[in-house]
Amino acid sequence: MIVRSPCIKVCNMDYETGLCEGCYRTLEEIGRWTMYSEDERKSIRLKIEERKISLGKPSFKNP
Protein backbone atom coordinates (compact mmCIF):
# COMPACT_ATOMS: atom_id res chain seq x y z
CA MET A 1 0.00 0.00 0.00
CA ILE A 2 1.30 3.44 -0.90
CA VAL A 3 1.67 5.80 2.05
CA ARG A 4 0.59 9.23 0.87
CA SER A 5 2.12 12.49 1.91
CA PRO A 6 0.36 14.12 4.86
CA CYS A 7 0.69 17.52 3.16
CA ILE A 8 -2.56 19.52 3.24
CA LYS A 9 -1.11 22.57 1.43
CA VAL A 10 -0.88 24.66 4.62
CA CYS A 11 2.86 25.17 4.62
CA ASN A 12 3.96 27.27 7.57
CA MET A 13 6.77 26.27 9.90
CA ASP A 14 6.32 26.71 13.63
CA TYR A 15 9.80 27.63 14.79
CA GLU A 16 9.07 26.70 18.42
CA THR A 17 8.19 23.08 17.56
CA GLY A 18 10.18 22.82 14.33
CA LEU A 19 7.09 21.36 12.65
CA CYS A 20 4.95 22.39 9.71
CA GLU A 21 1.62 23.68 11.04
CA GLY A 22 -0.23 21.86 8.25
CA CYS A 23 1.30 18.38 8.20
CA TYR A 24 3.31 18.25 11.45
CA ARG A 25 6.49 17.12 9.70
CA THR A 26 9.98 18.48 10.18
CA LEU A 27 11.77 20.17 7.30
CA GLU A 28 13.94 17.06 6.92
CA GLU A 29 10.87 14.80 6.72
CA ILE A 30 9.26 17.09 4.15
CA GLY A 31 12.38 17.29 2.01
CA ARG A 32 13.15 13.57 2.10
CA TRP A 33 9.57 12.24 1.81
CA THR A 34 10.00 10.91 -1.74
CA MET A 35 13.23 9.15 -0.75
CA TYR A 36 11.78 7.32 2.25
CA SER A 37 10.71 3.69 1.99
CA GLU A 38 7.07 2.82 2.59
CA ASP A 39 7.97 1.53 6.07
CA GLU A 40 9.72 4.82 6.88
CA ARG A 41 6.68 6.76 5.66
CA LYS A 42 4.38 4.64 7.85
CA SER A 43 6.63 5.34 10.82
CA ILE A 44 6.53 9.08 10.15
CA ARG A 45 2.73 9.02 9.83
CA LEU A 46 2.56 7.39 13.27
CA LYS A 47 4.93 10.03 14.67
CA ILE A 48 2.68 12.74 13.20
CA GLU A 49 -0.33 11.37 15.08
CA GLU A 50 1.71 11.28 18.30
CA ARG A 51 2.84 14.88 17.71
CA LYS A 52 -0.74 16.05 17.16
CA ILE A 53 -1.88 14.38 20.37
CA SER A 54 1.01 15.85 22.38
CA LEU A 55 0.22 19.32 20.96
CA GLY A 56 -3.51 18.93 21.65
CA LYS A 57 -4.43 19.00 17.96
CA PRO A 58 -7.14 16.90 16.29
CA SER A 59 -5.91 13.62 14.85
CA PHE A 60 -7.36 10.45 13.41
CA LYS A 61 -6.85 8.75 16.77
CA ASN A 62 -7.99 11.77 18.81
CA PRO A 63 -10.75 13.66 16.92
GROMACS .gro file of N, CA and C in nm:
model
  189
    1MET      N    1   0.083  -0.118   0.000
    1MET     CA    2   0.000   0.000   0.000
    1MET      C    3   0.088   0.125   0.000
    2ILE      N    4   0.054   0.220  -0.082
    2ILE     CA    5   0.130   0.344  -0.090
    2ILE      C    6   0.090   0.436   0.025
    3VAL      N    7   0.190   0.486   0.096
    3VAL     CA    8   0.167   0.580   0.205
    3VAL      C    9   0.176   0.719   0.146
    4ARG      N   10   0.065   0.789   0.147
    4ARG     CA   11   0.059   0.923   0.087
    4ARG      C   12   0.119   1.028   0.178
    5SER      N   13   0.159   1.135   0.116
    5SER     CA   14   0.212   1.249   0.191
    5SER      C   15   0.101   1.308   0.277
    6PRO      N   16   0.134   1.349   0.399
    6PRO     CA   17   0.036   1.412   0.486
    6PRO      C   18   0.014   1.560   0.455
    7CYS      N   19   0.078   1.610   0.352
    7CYS     CA   20   0.069   1.752   0.316
    7CYS      C   21  -0.077   1.790   0.287
    8ILE      N   22  -0.121   1.901   0.349
    8ILE     CA   23  -0.256   1.952   0.324
    8ILE      C   24  -0.250   2.093   0.263
    9LYS      N   25  -0.133   2.128   0.211
    9LYS     CA   26  -0.111   2.257   0.143
    9LYS      C   27  -0.126   2.378   0.236
   10VAL      N   28  -0.094   2.357   0.364
   10VAL     CA   29  -0.088   2.466   0.462
   10VAL      C   30   0.055   2.466   0.512
   11CYS      N   31   0.143   2.525   0.435
   11CYS     CA   32   0.286   2.517   0.462
   11CYS      C   33   0.333   2.640   0.540
   12ASN      N   34   0.349   2.621   0.670
   12ASN     CA   35   0.396   2.727   0.757
   12ASN      C   36   0.470   2.662   0.873
   13MET      N   37   0.598   2.691   0.885
   13MET     CA   38   0.677   2.627   0.990
   13MET      C   39   0.658   2.700   1.122
   14ASP      N   40   0.637   2.621   1.226
   14ASP     CA   41   0.632   2.671   1.363
   14ASP      C   42   0.774   2.657   1.417
   15TYR      N   43   0.840   2.768   1.441
   15TYR     CA   44   0.980   2.763   1.479
   15TYR      C   45   1.001   2.719   1.624
   16GLU      N   46   0.895   2.722   1.706
   16GLU     CA   47   0.907   2.670   1.842
   16GLU      C   48   0.912   2.517   1.840
   17THR      N   49   0.825   2.455   1.761
   17THR     CA   50   0.819   2.308   1.756
   17THR      C   51   0.909   2.251   1.648
   18GLY      N   52   0.941   2.332   1.546
   18GLY     CA   53   1.018   2.282   1.433
   18GLY      C   54   0.934   2.200   1.337
   19LEU      N   55   0.801   2.214   1.348
   19LEU     CA   56   0.709   2.136   1.265
   19LEU      C   57   0.627   2.226   1.174
   20CYS      N   58   0.588   2.170   1.060
   20CYS     CA   59   0.495   2.239   0.971
   20CYS      C   60   0.359   2.241   1.041
   21GLU      N   61   0.292   2.355   1.039
   21GLU     CA   62   0.162   2.368   1.104
   21GLU      C   63   0.052   2.294   1.028
   22GLY      N   64   0.078   2.257   0.904
   22GLY     CA   65  -0.023   2.186   0.825
   22GLY      C   66  -0.011   2.035   0.836
   23CYS      N   67   0.112   1.983   0.824
   23CYS     CA   68   0.130   1.838   0.820
   23CYS      C   69   0.207   1.781   0.938
   24TYR      N   70   0.259   1.867   1.024
   24TYR     CA   71   0.331   1.825   1.145
   24TYR      C   72   0.457   1.745   1.116
   25ARG      N   73   0.520   1.773   1.001
   25ARG     CA   74   0.649   1.712   0.970
   25ARG      C   75   0.760   1.814   0.990
   26THR      N   76   0.881   1.762   1.011
   26THR     CA   77   0.998   1.848   1.018
   26THR      C   78   1.039   1.884   0.875
   27LEU      N   79   1.127   1.983   0.863
   27LEU     CA   80   1.177   2.017   0.730
   27LEU      C   81   1.249   1.899   0.666
   28GLU      N   82   1.324   1.823   0.746
   28GLU     CA   83   1.394   1.706   0.692
   28GLU      C   84   1.294   1.603   0.640
   29GLU      N   85   1.188   1.577   0.716
   29GLU     CA   86   1.087   1.480   0.672
   29GLU      C   87   1.017   1.526   0.545
   30ILE      N   88   0.990   1.654   0.535
   30ILE     CA   89   0.926   1.709   0.415
   30ILE      C   90   1.018   1.692   0.295
   31GLY      N   91   1.143   1.732   0.311
   31GLY     CA   92   1.238   1.729   0.201
   31GLY      C   93   1.275   1.589   0.154
   32ARG      N   94   1.274   1.493   0.245
   32ARG     CA   95   1.315   1.357   0.210
   32ARG      C   96   1.198   1.262   0.183
   33TRP      N   97   1.074   1.311   0.191
   33TRP     CA   98   0.957   1.224   0.181
   33TRP      C   99   0.963   1.128   0.062
   34THR      N  100   0.999   1.177  -0.054
   34THR     CA  101   1.000   1.091  -0.174
   34THR      C  102   1.113   0.989  -0.171
   35MET      N  103   1.211   1.009  -0.084
   35MET     CA  104   1.323   0.915  -0.075
   35MET      C  105   1.301   0.807   0.031
   36TYR      N  106   1.204   0.829   0.119
   36TYR     CA  107   1.178   0.732   0.225
   36TYR      C  108   1.112   0.607   0.169
   37SER      N  109   1.140   0.494   0.233
   37SER     CA  110   1.071   0.369   0.199
   37SER      C  111   0.929   0.376   0.253
   38GLU      N  112   0.844   0.285   0.209
   38GLU     CA  113   0.707   0.282   0.259
   38GLU      C  114   0.704   0.260   0.411
   39ASP      N  115   0.792   0.176   0.461
   39ASP     CA  116   0.797   0.153   0.607
   39ASP      C  117   0.838   0.280   0.681
   40GLU      N  118   0.932   0.355   0.626
   40GLU     CA  119   0.972   0.482   0.688
   40GLU      C  120   0.857   0.582   0.686
   41ARG      N  121   0.782   0.585   0.576
   41ARG     CA  122   0.668   0.676   0.566
   41ARG      C  123   0.561   0.638   0.669
   42LYS      N  124   0.535   0.509   0.684
   42LYS     CA  125   0.438   0.464   0.785
   42LYS      C  126   0.482   0.509   0.923
   43SER      N  127   0.609   0.494   0.953
   43SER     CA  128   0.663   0.534   1.082
   43SER      C  129   0.644   0.684   1.105
   44ILE      N  130   0.670   0.763   1.004
   44ILE     CA  131   0.653   0.908   1.015
   44ILE      C  132   0.507   0.943   1.036
   45ARG      N  133   0.416   0.875   0.965
   45ARG     CA  134   0.273   0.902   0.983
   45ARG      C  135   0.232   0.873   1.127
   46LEU      N  136   0.286   0.769   1.187
   46LEU     CA  137   0.256   0.739   1.327
   46LEU      C  138   0.312   0.848   1.419
   47LYS      N  139   0.432   0.894   1.389
   47LYS     CA  140   0.493   1.003   1.467
   47LYS      C  141   0.407   1.129   1.459
   48ILE      N  142   0.353   1.156   1.340
   48ILE     CA  143   0.268   1.274   1.320
   48ILE      C  144   0.147   1.267   1.412
   49GLU      N  145   0.083   1.151   1.420
   49GLU     CA  146  -0.033   1.137   1.508
   49GLU      C  147   0.006   1.159   1.654
   50GLU      N  148   0.122   1.107   1.693
   50GLU     CA  149   0.171   1.128   1.830
   50GLU      C  150   0.198   1.276   1.856
   51ARG      N  151   0.255   1.344   1.757
   51ARG     CA  152   0.284   1.488   1.771
   51ARG      C  153   0.154   1.566   1.788
   52LYS      N  154   0.054   1.535   1.707
   52LYS     CA  155  -0.074   1.605   1.716
   52LYS      C  156  -0.134   1.588   1.855
   53ILE      N  157  -0.132   1.465   1.905
   53ILE     CA  158  -0.188   1.438   2.037
   53ILE      C  159  -0.112   1.517   2.144
   54SER      N  160   0.021   1.515   2.136
   54SER     CA  161   0.101   1.585   2.238
   54SER      C  162   0.081   1.736   2.231
   55LEU      N  163   0.046   1.788   2.113
   55LEU     CA  164   0.022   1.932   2.096
   55LEU      C  165  -0.125   1.969   2.116
   56GLY      N  166  -0.210   1.867   2.144
   56GLY     CA  167  -0.351   1.893   2.165
   56GLY      C  168  -0.428   1.924   2.038
   57LYS      N  169  -0.379   1.875   1.925
   57LYS     CA  170  -0.443   1.900   1.796
   57LYS      C  171  -0.529   1.780   1.758
   58PRO      N  172  -0.633   1.802   1.675
   58PRO     CA  173  -0.714   1.690   1.629
   58PRO      C  174  -0.630   1.591   1.547
   59SER      N  175  -0.659   1.464   1.563
   59SER     CA  176  -0.591   1.362   1.485
   59SER      C  177  -0.691   1.251   1.456
   60PHE      N  178  -0.649   1.157   1.373
   60PHE     CA  179  -0.736   1.045   1.341
   60PHE      C  180  -0.765   0.962   1.466
   61LYS      N  181  -0.669   0.953   1.555
   61LYS     CA  182  -0.685   0.875   1.677
   61LYS      C  183  -0.749   0.956   1.789
   62ASN      N  184  -0.749   1.089   1.776
   62ASN     CA  185  -0.799   1.177   1.881
   62ASN      C  186  -0.878   1.292   1.818
   63PRO      N  187  -0.998   1.262   1.764
   63PRO     CA  188  -1.075   1.366   1.692
   63PRO      C  189  -1.117   1.482   1.778
   0.00000   0.00000   0.00000
